[in-house]
Amino acid sequence: MFKLRQLIKSDFCKKCFGCCRFKEKESIWIPKLLEEETYLLKIKKIKLEFKEEIFICSFLKIDSNLCKIYKKRPFECRLYPFLIESKNSNLFLSLHKGCPFIRNNLDSKSLQNYINYLNKFLKKSYYLSILIKNKSIFSSYPQEETIKLNKLV
Ligand code: SF4
Ligand code: SF4
């Protein structure tokens, strides 16, 4: 549904163990599903498995560090390390400082270009209407862990 161009090359992500794993069972960082995705994936939310002291998305192939449903992976997985934040009934685009790629590229032109691309993409009426319709699924994240970029709606 959201065919977003990716900022980070898959080779970089494959060597990183930052995604798809969560410290807590009810972590706010677990990707939420759009209503449309609950039908497509036939689940209400991402299921986690507790392995080696951490909660791991059940769609993660641990040996290869790849997603079993990569082509159908949820919007929030495609979007990360960008986030949609909900605050005072508005939606904002933010960036998670926890991603090592982001920490290393904060001042890069490619990051700025991607932010411009993302804003244009998400503000297209088709995508924006899906986000508005699903407003209730989006979270607010700890301020010190994110960089607020701009208001979407
Ligand atoms: S934390 Fe960042 S670099 Fe690491 S896998 Fe996730 S998106 Fe890729
Ligand atoms: S659905 Fe795929 S990309 Fe999303 S958290 Fe699970 S393994 Fe990671």
Tab-separated table of C-alpha atoms and ligand atoms in Angstrom:
chain	number	residue	atom	x	y	z
A	1	MET	CA	0.000	0.000	0.000
A	2	PHE	CA	2.716	2.458	1.043
A	3	LYS	CA	5.468	1.764	-1.500
A	4	LEU	CA	8.023	4.032	0.076
A	5	ARG	CA	11.494	4.475	-1.366
A	6	GLN	CA	13.932	3.345	1.333
A	7	LEU	CA	16.613	5.630	2.710
A	8	ILE	CA	18.884	3.000	4.235
A	9	LYS	CA	20.496	0.320	2.074
A	10	SER	CA	19.444	-3.211	3.039
A	11	ASP	CA	23.095	-4.289	3.503
A	12	PHE	CA	23.466	-1.739	6.301
A	13	CYS	CA	20.257	-2.910	8.014
A	14	LYS	CA	21.130	-6.601	7.667
A	15	LYS	CA	24.248	-6.032	9.784
A	16	CYS	CA	22.361	-4.023	12.397
A	17	PHE	CA	20.279	-5.649	15.094
A	18	GLY	CA	18.329	-2.520	15.979
A	19	CYS	CA	14.977	-3.360	14.390
A	20	CYS	CA	12.295	-5.989	15.003
A	21	ARG	CA	13.469	-6.619	18.600
A	22	PHE	CA	11.954	-5.052	21.700
A	23	LYS	CA	12.981	-4.817	25.338
A	24	GLU	CA	9.404	-5.007	26.606
A	25	LYS	CA	6.392	-7.059	25.630
A	26	GLU	CA	4.220	-3.933	25.414
A	27	SER	CA	6.914	-1.650	23.973
A	28	ILE	CA	5.645	1.497	22.254
A	29	TRP	CA	8.204	0.820	19.499
A	30	ILE	CA	6.365	-2.287	18.257
A	31	PRO	CA	5.007	-1.432	14.799
A	32	LYS	CA	1.254	-0.889	14.852
A	33	LEU	CA	-0.930	-2.103	12.012
A	34	LEU	CA	-3.181	0.028	9.873
A	35	GLU	CA	-6.700	-1.330	9.695
A	36	GLU	CA	-6.067	-2.345	6.071
A	37	GLU	CA	-2.996	-4.320	7.169
A	38	THR	CA	-4.905	-6.285	9.787
A	39	TYR	CA	-7.012	-7.679	6.931
A	40	LEU	CA	-4.055	-8.268	4.651
A	41	LEU	CA	-1.964	-10.045	7.300
A	42	LYS	CA	-4.956	-11.596	9.076
A	43	ILE	CA	-3.676	-10.518	12.497
A	44	LYS	CA	-4.731	-7.742	14.875
A	45	LYS	CA	-1.207	-6.883	15.984
A	46	ILE	CA	2.407	-7.938	15.587
A	47	LYS	CA	3.098	-11.054	17.634
A	48	LEU	CA	6.284	-11.320	19.648
A	49	GLU	CA	8.333	-14.296	20.750
A	50	PHE	CA	10.569	-14.146	23.811
A	51	LYS	CA	14.016	-15.461	22.859
A	52	GLU	CA	17.440	-14.835	24.315
A	53	GLU	CA	16.189	-12.246	26.810
A	54	ILE	CA	14.426	-10.136	24.215
A	55	PHE	CA	11.046	-9.937	22.488
A	56	ILE	CA	11.357	-10.620	18.771
A	57	CYS	CA	8.780	-10.073	16.038
A	58	SER	CA	7.479	-13.470	14.985
A	59	PHE	CA	8.001	-12.473	11.340
A	60	LEU	CA	11.751	-12.099	11.803
A	61	LYS	CA	13.997	-14.879	10.478
A	62	ILE	CA	16.598	-14.789	13.204
A	63	ASP	CA	19.335	-16.657	11.321
A	64	SER	CA	19.373	-14.298	8.344
A	65	ASN	CA	18.005	-11.198	10.136
A	66	LEU	CA	15.404	-10.855	7.357
A	67	CYS	CA	11.665	-10.223	7.458
A	68	LYS	CA	9.523	-13.203	6.350
A	69	ILE	CA	6.855	-10.858	4.993
A	70	TYR	CA	9.193	-8.208	3.591
A	71	LYS	CA	6.998	-7.369	0.578
A	72	LYS	CA	3.892	-7.164	2.757
A	73	ARG	CA	5.546	-5.678	5.837
A	74	PRO	CA	3.516	-3.045	7.689
A	75	PHE	CA	3.709	0.654	6.908
A	76	GLU	CA	5.393	1.445	10.237
A	77	CYS	CA	8.155	-1.067	9.410
A	78	ARG	CA	8.671	0.531	5.997
A	79	LEU	CA	8.696	3.997	7.518
A	80	TYR	CA	11.160	3.339	10.347
A	81	PRO	CA	13.445	5.095	11.468
A	82	PHE	CA	10.814	7.700	10.682
A	83	LEU	CA	7.725	7.705	12.874
A	84	ILE	CA	4.228	9.095	12.766
A	85	GLU	CA	3.454	10.673	16.119
A	86	SER	CA	0.039	11.531	17.366
A	87	LYS	CA	-0.340	14.598	19.563
A	88	ASN	CA	-3.365	16.765	20.358
A	89	SER	CA	-5.266	15.102	17.510
A	90	ASN	CA	-2.560	16.079	15.006
A	91	LEU	CA	-0.084	13.809	13.257
A	92	PHE	CA	3.612	14.649	13.069
A	93	LEU	CA	6.560	13.181	11.233
A	94	SER	CA	9.474	12.354	13.556
A	95	LEU	CA	12.783	10.570	13.445
A	96	HIS	CA	14.069	8.019	15.960
A	97	LYS	CA	17.549	8.859	17.245
A	98	GLY	CA	17.988	5.207	18.245
A	99	CYS	CA	18.804	4.203	14.655
A	100	PRO	CA	22.602	4.127	14.154
A	101	PHE	CA	22.294	5.150	10.498
A	102	ILE	CA	20.422	8.279	11.525
A	103	ARG	CA	22.914	9.126	14.269
A	104	ASN	CA	25.730	8.936	11.684
A	105	ASN	CA	23.914	10.894	8.994
A	106	LEU	CA	22.064	13.626	10.836
A	107	ASP	CA	23.635	16.452	8.835
A	108	SER	CA	23.735	14.687	5.491
A	109	LYS	CA	22.155	16.033	2.339
A	110	SER	CA	20.741	12.599	1.532
A	111	LEU	CA	18.781	12.597	4.801
A	112	GLN	CA	17.391	16.066	4.090
A	113	ASN	CA	16.444	15.025	0.539
A	114	TYR	CA	14.710	11.947	1.887
A	115	ILE	CA	12.749	14.005	4.435
A	116	ASN	CA	11.543	16.216	1.576
A	117	TYR	CA	10.582	13.147	-0.446
A	118	LEU	CA	8.751	11.586	2.510
A	119	ASN	CA	6.776	14.711	3.241
A	120	LYS	CA	5.662	14.978	-0.355
A	121	PHE	CA	4.732	11.309	-0.415
A	122	LEU	CA	2.775	11.248	2.857
A	123	LYS	CA	0.926	14.454	2.060
A	124	LYS	CA	-0.572	13.013	-1.132
A	125	SER	CA	-4.283	12.932	-0.517
A	126	TYR	CA	-4.554	9.141	-0.910
A	127	TYR	CA	-1.918	8.389	1.753
A	128	LEU	CA	-2.915	11.220	4.051
A	129	SER	CA	-6.488	9.981	4.101
A	130	ILE	CA	-5.274	6.514	5.183
A	131	LEU	CA	-3.224	8.060	7.988
A	132	ILE	CA	-6.152	10.180	9.158
A	133	LYS	CA	-8.468	7.200	9.073
A	134	ASN	CA	-6.011	5.251	11.250
A	135	LYS	CA	-5.130	8.156	13.545
A	136	SER	CA	-5.929	6.214	16.699
A	137	ILE	CA	-3.153	3.648	16.182
A	138	PHE	CA	-0.303	6.174	16.284
A	139	SER	CA	1.652	6.817	19.480
A	140	SER	CA	3.538	9.606	21.121
A	141	TYR	CA	7.182	8.735	21.858
A	142	PRO	CA	9.603	9.933	24.567
A	143	GLN	CA	10.750	13.408	23.530
A	144	GLU	CA	14.437	12.771	24.186
A	145	GLU	CA	14.447	9.778	21.815
A	146	THR	CA	12.997	11.477	18.763
A	147	ILE	CA	13.536	14.465	16.518
A	148	LYS	CA	10.263	16.167	15.621
A	149	LEU	CA	10.300	17.116	11.950
A	150	ASN	CA	6.976	18.593	10.909
A	151	LYS	CA	3.215	18.443	11.147
A	152	LEU	CA	1.455	16.284	8.565
A	153	VAL	CA	-2.083	17.064	9.496
B	1	SF4	S1	17.949	0.537	13.516
B	1	SF4	FE1	18.216	1.691	11.595
B	1	SF4	S2	20.059	0.828	10.614
B	1	SF4	FE2	19.379	-0.624	12.200
B	1	SF4	S3	18.083	-2.083	11.112
B	1	SF4	FE3	16.744	-0.498	11.936
B	1	SF4	S4	16.534	1.021	10.265
B	1	SF4	FE4	18.300	-0.298	9.779
B	2	SF4	S1	7.082	-7.344	10.287
B	2	SF4	FE1	9.123	-7.669	9.489
B	2	SF4	S2	10.059	-5.628	9.417
B	2	SF4	FE2	8.263	-5.501	10.753
B	2	SF4	S3	9.029	-5.829	12.835
B	2	SF4	FE3	8.407	-7.820	12.013
B	2	SF4	S4	10.246	-8.729	11.091
B	2	SF4	FE4	10.596	-6.545	11.398
